[in-house]
Amino acid sequence: MERLDKFLSDTYTKSRSKAKELLKQGRVLVNGLPQRSGDVKIDPQKDTVLCDGVLLTARPKRRVLLLHKPAGCVTALRDREHKTVMEYLPPEHRDLCPVGRLDKDTEGLLLFTDDGDLAHRLISPKHRVKKLYYAEHEGTCTLEDVLAFREGLTLGDGSKCLPAELEILGEGKSLVTVTEGMYHQVRRMLASRGKPVTYLKRLGEGSLHLGDLPLGMTRELTEEEIASLFPV
Ligand code: URA
């Protein structure tokens, strides 16, 4: 069940105040009867809502799935040689597309969606969505490495990284937070500081965390979780 003013604003007016105005003017019919209050709850699957004679239908719910990706599979829709991440999705969700990519040898949080705008916003560096990685590597990071990450590293091929966070966890273990997703970025960032990566796992993206989702398993995000990815 959903509030009538929210339903009108989601499907038609794009604004709650405009929806209230239409309601007040008696231009909205629910199951054939004029309805002037936005507080009324409707069932968008069962109730018929007309505004100025136009039938309003609920947008199909967008789906976002979170996979705990194991190592050894590629982020691709199909691949002749390797197992793909798609094989871990329940059959009814295999029409979704991965949001960005994780390397074959990287584990961790990988999202899938049918909402192209949402995928674009998550990937685009413009929106500065943080991706948190746990890395094991040769050598141990130093304060100089932390400062170099903060400054913005230049990789072997000359590409310039946006400022990133490096947290030293201990001998050969670090946390890295980036807001962009260049090819093999975290591996190349650590390699550029003489710390080749031996194990990499994405722990978080924006407000989302892997939590205790077992390796190879998926779960569907709630609308609240999706909304929390882009706090206003
Ligand atoms: N950085 C990498 O190097 N690999 C990934 O899979 C993700 C980020």
Tab-separated table of C-alpha atoms and ligand atoms in Angstrom, residues 101-103 106 133 182-188 200 202, ligand 1:
chain	number	residue	atom	x	y	z
A	101	ARG	CA	33.605	-4.718	-12.584
A	102	LEU	CA	35.842	-6.698	-10.293
A	103	ASP	CA	38.886	-8.507	-11.707
A	106	THR	CA	39.222	-10.038	-6.838
A	133	TYR	CA	38.920	-2.568	-0.493
A	182	MET	CA	40.084	2.476	-13.503
A	183	TYR	CA	41.314	-0.862	-14.883
A	184	HIS	CA	43.031	-2.865	-12.080
A	185	GLN	CA	43.128	0.384	-10.149
A	186	VAL	CA	43.829	-0.735	-6.586
A	187	ARG	CA	46.370	-3.337	-7.713
A	188	ARG	CA	48.138	-0.716	-9.834
A	200	LEU	CA	42.028	-8.164	-2.926
A	202	ARG	CA	35.878	-5.166	-2.075
B	1	URA	N1	40.924	-2.527	-8.247
B	1	URA	C1	41.550	-3.617	-8.748
B	1	URA	O1	42.749	-3.626	-8.939
B	1	URA	N2	40.811	-4.692	-9.026
B	1	URA	C2	39.480	-4.753	-8.816
B	1	URA	O2	38.879	-5.771	-9.088
B	1	URA	C3	38.851	-3.615	-8.300
B	1	URA	C4	39.592	-2.518	-8.021
